[in-house]
mmCIF file of C-alpha atoms in Angstrom:
data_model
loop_
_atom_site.group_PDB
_atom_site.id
_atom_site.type_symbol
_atom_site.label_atom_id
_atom_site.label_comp_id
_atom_site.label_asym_id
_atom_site.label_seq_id
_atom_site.Cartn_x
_atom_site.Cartn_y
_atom_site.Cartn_z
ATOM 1 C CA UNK A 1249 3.826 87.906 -155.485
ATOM 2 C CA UNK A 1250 2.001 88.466 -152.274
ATOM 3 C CA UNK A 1251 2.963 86.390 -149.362
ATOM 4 C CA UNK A 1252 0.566 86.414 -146.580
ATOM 5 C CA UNK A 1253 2.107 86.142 -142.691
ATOM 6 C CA UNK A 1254 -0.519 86.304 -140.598
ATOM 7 C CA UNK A 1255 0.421 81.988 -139.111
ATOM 8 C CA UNK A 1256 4.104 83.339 -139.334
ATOM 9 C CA UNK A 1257 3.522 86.266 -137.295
ATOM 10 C CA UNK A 1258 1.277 84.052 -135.103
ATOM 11 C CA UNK A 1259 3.265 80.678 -134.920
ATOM 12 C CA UNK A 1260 6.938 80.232 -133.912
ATOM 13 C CA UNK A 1261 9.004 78.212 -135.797
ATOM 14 C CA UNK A 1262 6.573 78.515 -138.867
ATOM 15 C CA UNK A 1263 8.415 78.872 -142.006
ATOM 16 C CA UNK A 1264 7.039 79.473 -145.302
ATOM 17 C CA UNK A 1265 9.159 79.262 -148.781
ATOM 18 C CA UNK A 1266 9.156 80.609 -152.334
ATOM 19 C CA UNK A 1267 10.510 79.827 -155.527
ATOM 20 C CA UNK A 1268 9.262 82.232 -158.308
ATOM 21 C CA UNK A 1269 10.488 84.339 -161.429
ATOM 22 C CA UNK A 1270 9.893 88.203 -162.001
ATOM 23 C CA UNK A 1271 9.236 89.067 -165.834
ATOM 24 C CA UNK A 1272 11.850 91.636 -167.419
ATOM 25 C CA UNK A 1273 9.118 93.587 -168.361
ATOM 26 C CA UNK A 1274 7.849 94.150 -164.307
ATOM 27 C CA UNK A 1275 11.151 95.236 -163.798
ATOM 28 C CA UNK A 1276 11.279 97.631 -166.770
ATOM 29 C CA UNK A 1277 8.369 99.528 -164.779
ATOM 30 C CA UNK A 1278 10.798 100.507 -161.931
ATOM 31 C CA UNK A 1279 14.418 101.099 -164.195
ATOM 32 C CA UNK A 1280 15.552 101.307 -167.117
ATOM 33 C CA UNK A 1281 18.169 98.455 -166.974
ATOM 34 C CA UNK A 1282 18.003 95.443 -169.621
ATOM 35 C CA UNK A 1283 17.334 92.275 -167.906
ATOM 36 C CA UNK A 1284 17.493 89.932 -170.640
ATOM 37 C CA UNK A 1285 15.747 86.897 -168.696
ATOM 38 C CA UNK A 1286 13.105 86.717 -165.768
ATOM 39 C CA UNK A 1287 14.698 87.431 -162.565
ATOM 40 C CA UNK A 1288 14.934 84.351 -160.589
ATOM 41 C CA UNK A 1289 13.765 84.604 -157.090
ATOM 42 C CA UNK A 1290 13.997 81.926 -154.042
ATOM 43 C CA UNK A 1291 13.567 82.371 -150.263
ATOM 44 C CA UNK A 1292 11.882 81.603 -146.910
ATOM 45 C CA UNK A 1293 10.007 83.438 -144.478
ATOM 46 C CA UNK A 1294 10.730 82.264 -140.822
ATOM 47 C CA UNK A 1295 9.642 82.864 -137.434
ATOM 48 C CA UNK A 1296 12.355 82.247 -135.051
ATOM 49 C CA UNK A 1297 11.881 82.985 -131.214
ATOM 50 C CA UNK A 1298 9.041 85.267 -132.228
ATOM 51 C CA UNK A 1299 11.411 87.290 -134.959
ATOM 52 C CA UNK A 1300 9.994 86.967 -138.414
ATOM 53 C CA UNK A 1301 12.879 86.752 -140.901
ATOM 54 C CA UNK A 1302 12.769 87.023 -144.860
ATOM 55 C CA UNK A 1303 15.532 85.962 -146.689
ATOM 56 C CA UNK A 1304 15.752 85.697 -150.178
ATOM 57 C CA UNK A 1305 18.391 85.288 -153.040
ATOM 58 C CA UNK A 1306 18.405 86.829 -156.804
ATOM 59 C CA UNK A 1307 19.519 85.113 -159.946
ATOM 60 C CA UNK A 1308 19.624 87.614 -162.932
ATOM 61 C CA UNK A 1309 21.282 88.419 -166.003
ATOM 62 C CA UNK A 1310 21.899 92.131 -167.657
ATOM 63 C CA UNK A 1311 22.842 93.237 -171.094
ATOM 64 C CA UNK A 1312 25.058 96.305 -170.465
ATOM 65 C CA UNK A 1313 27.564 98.720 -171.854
ATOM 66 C CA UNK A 1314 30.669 99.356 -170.509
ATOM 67 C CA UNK A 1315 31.400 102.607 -169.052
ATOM 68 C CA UNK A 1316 34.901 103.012 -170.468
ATOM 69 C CA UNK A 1317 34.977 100.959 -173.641
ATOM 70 C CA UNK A 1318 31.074 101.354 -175.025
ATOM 71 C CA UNK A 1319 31.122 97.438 -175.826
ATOM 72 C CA UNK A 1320 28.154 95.777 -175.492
ATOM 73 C CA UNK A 1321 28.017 92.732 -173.271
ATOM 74 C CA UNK A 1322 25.950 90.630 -170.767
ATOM 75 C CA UNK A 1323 27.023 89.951 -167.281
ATOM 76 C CA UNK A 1324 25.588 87.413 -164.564
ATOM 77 C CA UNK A 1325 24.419 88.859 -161.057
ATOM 78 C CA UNK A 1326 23.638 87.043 -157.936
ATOM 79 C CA UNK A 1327 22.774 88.570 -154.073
ATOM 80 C CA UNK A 1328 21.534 87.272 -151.095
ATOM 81 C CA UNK A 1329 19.518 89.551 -149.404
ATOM 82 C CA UNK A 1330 17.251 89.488 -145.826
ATOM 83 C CA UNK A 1331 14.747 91.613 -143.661
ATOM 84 C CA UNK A 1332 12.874 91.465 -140.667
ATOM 85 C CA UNK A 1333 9.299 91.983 -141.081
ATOM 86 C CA UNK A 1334 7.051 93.562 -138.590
ATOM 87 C CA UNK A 1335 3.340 94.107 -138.257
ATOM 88 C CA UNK A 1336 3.916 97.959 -137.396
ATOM 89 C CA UNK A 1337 6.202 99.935 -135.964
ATOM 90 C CA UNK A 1338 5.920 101.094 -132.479
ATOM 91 C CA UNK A 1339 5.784 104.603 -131.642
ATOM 92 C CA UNK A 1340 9.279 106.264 -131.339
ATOM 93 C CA UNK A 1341 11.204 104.194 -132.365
ATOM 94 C CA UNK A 1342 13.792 105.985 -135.150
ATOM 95 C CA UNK A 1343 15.336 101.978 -136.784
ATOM 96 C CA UNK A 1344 12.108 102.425 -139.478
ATOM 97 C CA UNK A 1345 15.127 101.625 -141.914
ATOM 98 C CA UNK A 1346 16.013 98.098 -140.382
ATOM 99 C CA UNK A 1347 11.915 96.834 -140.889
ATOM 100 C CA UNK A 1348 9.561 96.189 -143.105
ATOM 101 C CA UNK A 1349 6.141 97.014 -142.320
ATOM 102 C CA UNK A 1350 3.408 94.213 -143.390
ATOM 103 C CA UNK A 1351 0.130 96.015 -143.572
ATOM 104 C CA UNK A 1352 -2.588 93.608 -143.104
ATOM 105 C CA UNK A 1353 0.120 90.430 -142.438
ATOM 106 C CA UNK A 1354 0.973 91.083 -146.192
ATOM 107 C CA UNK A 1355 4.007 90.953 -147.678
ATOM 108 C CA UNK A 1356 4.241 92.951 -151.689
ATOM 109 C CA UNK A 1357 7.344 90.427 -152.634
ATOM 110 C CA UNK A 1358 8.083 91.819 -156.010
ATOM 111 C CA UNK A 1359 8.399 95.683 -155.040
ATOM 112 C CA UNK A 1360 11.022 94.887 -152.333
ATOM 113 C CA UNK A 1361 12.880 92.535 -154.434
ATOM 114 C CA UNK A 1362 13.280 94.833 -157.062
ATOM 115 C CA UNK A 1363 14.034 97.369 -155.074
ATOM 116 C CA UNK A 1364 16.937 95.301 -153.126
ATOM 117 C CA UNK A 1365 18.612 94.589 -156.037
ATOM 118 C CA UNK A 1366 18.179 97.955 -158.042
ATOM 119 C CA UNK A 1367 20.150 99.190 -155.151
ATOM 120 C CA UNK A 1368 22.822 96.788 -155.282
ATOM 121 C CA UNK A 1369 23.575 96.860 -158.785
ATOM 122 C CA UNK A 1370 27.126 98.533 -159.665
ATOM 123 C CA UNK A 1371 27.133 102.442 -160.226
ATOM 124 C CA UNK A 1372 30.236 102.164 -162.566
ATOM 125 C CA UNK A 1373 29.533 99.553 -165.317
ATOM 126 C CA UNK A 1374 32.454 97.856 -166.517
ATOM 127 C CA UNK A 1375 33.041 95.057 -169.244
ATOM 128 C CA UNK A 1376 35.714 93.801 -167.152
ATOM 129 C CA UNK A 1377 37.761 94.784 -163.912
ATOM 130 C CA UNK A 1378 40.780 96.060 -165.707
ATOM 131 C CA UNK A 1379 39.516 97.443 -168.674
ATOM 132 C CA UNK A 1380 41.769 100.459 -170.350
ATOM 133 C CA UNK A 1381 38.720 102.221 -172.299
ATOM 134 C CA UNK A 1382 38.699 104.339 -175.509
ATOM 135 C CA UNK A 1383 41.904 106.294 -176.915
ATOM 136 C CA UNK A 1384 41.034 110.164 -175.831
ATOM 137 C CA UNK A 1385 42.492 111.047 -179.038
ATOM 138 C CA UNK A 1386 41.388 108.927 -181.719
ATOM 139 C CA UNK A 1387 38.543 106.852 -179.722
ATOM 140 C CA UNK A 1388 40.452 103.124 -180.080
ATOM 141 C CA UNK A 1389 39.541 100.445 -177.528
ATOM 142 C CA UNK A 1390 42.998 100.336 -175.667
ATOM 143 C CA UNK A 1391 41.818 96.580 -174.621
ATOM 144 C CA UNK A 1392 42.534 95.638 -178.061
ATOM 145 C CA UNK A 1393 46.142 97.041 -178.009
ATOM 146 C CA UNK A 1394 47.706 100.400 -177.752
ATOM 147 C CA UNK A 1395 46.885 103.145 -180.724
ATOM 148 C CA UNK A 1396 49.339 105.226 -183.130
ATOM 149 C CA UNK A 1397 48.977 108.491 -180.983
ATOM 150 C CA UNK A 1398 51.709 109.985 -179.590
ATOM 151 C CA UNK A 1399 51.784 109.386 -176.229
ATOM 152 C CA UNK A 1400 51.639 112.729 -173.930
ATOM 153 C CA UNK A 1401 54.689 112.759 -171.433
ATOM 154 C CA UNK A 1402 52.978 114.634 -168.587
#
């Protein structure tokens, strides 16, 4: 989704807003996680006092596998996420990290949402917080009670 900004550049107090969905399968371009529904996205864009502010939240769902335990299972995520946007950066200034540039008072929506919540996603998937995992011996799911192996004293 493009959103263009030239009025909220141009006009304080100017606020724009979005409501939208992002297919599984535009996502599967950038990762290779397994949304199972579209990615639900809603925000505003807002000039305030001549600062122009996007802020945005993310409804999704995953099907993953657990890290520890190899089960199969789908978990809800939600973030709320924000920028500043800029026409351009002036020269020397080293905070490039804390804008986003809009070439030609556009905004690409989708590439910066997915890429927000690519990098939030957990780097340790796990079914739930205190799951025990899979017997090192014999490979039983501990969650499901303890196994027959004798246990190691050290």
């Amino acid at each position: 989704m493009k959103i263009h900004l030239k009025e909220l550049f141009d006009i304080v107090g100017e606020v724009k807003e979005f409501d939208y969905e992002i297919s599984p399968e535009q996502v599967g371009e950038y990762s290779s996680y397994d949304f199972t529904a579209p990615i639900a996205v809603r925000g505003m864009v807002e000039n305030r006092a001549g600062v122009v502010t996007l802020s945005f939240s993310v409804v999704f769902t995953l099907s993953q596998v657990c890290d520890r335990c190899l089960k199969e299972f789908e978990r809800e995520y939600s973030y709320d996420l924000s920028h500043i946007l800029v026409r351009q950066l002036h020269s020397g200034r080293d905070d490039y990290d804390e804008y986003v540039v809009c070439e030609d008072n556009v905004l690409e929506l989708d590439e910066l949402v997915i890429s927000d919540l690519l990098l939030q996603l957990p780097t340790k998937i796990l079914c739930k917080e205190d799951c025990k995992g899979l017997c090192f011996k014999c490979g039983k799911d501990l969650n499901d009670g303890d196994c027959d192996c004798p246990k190691d004293p050290f």
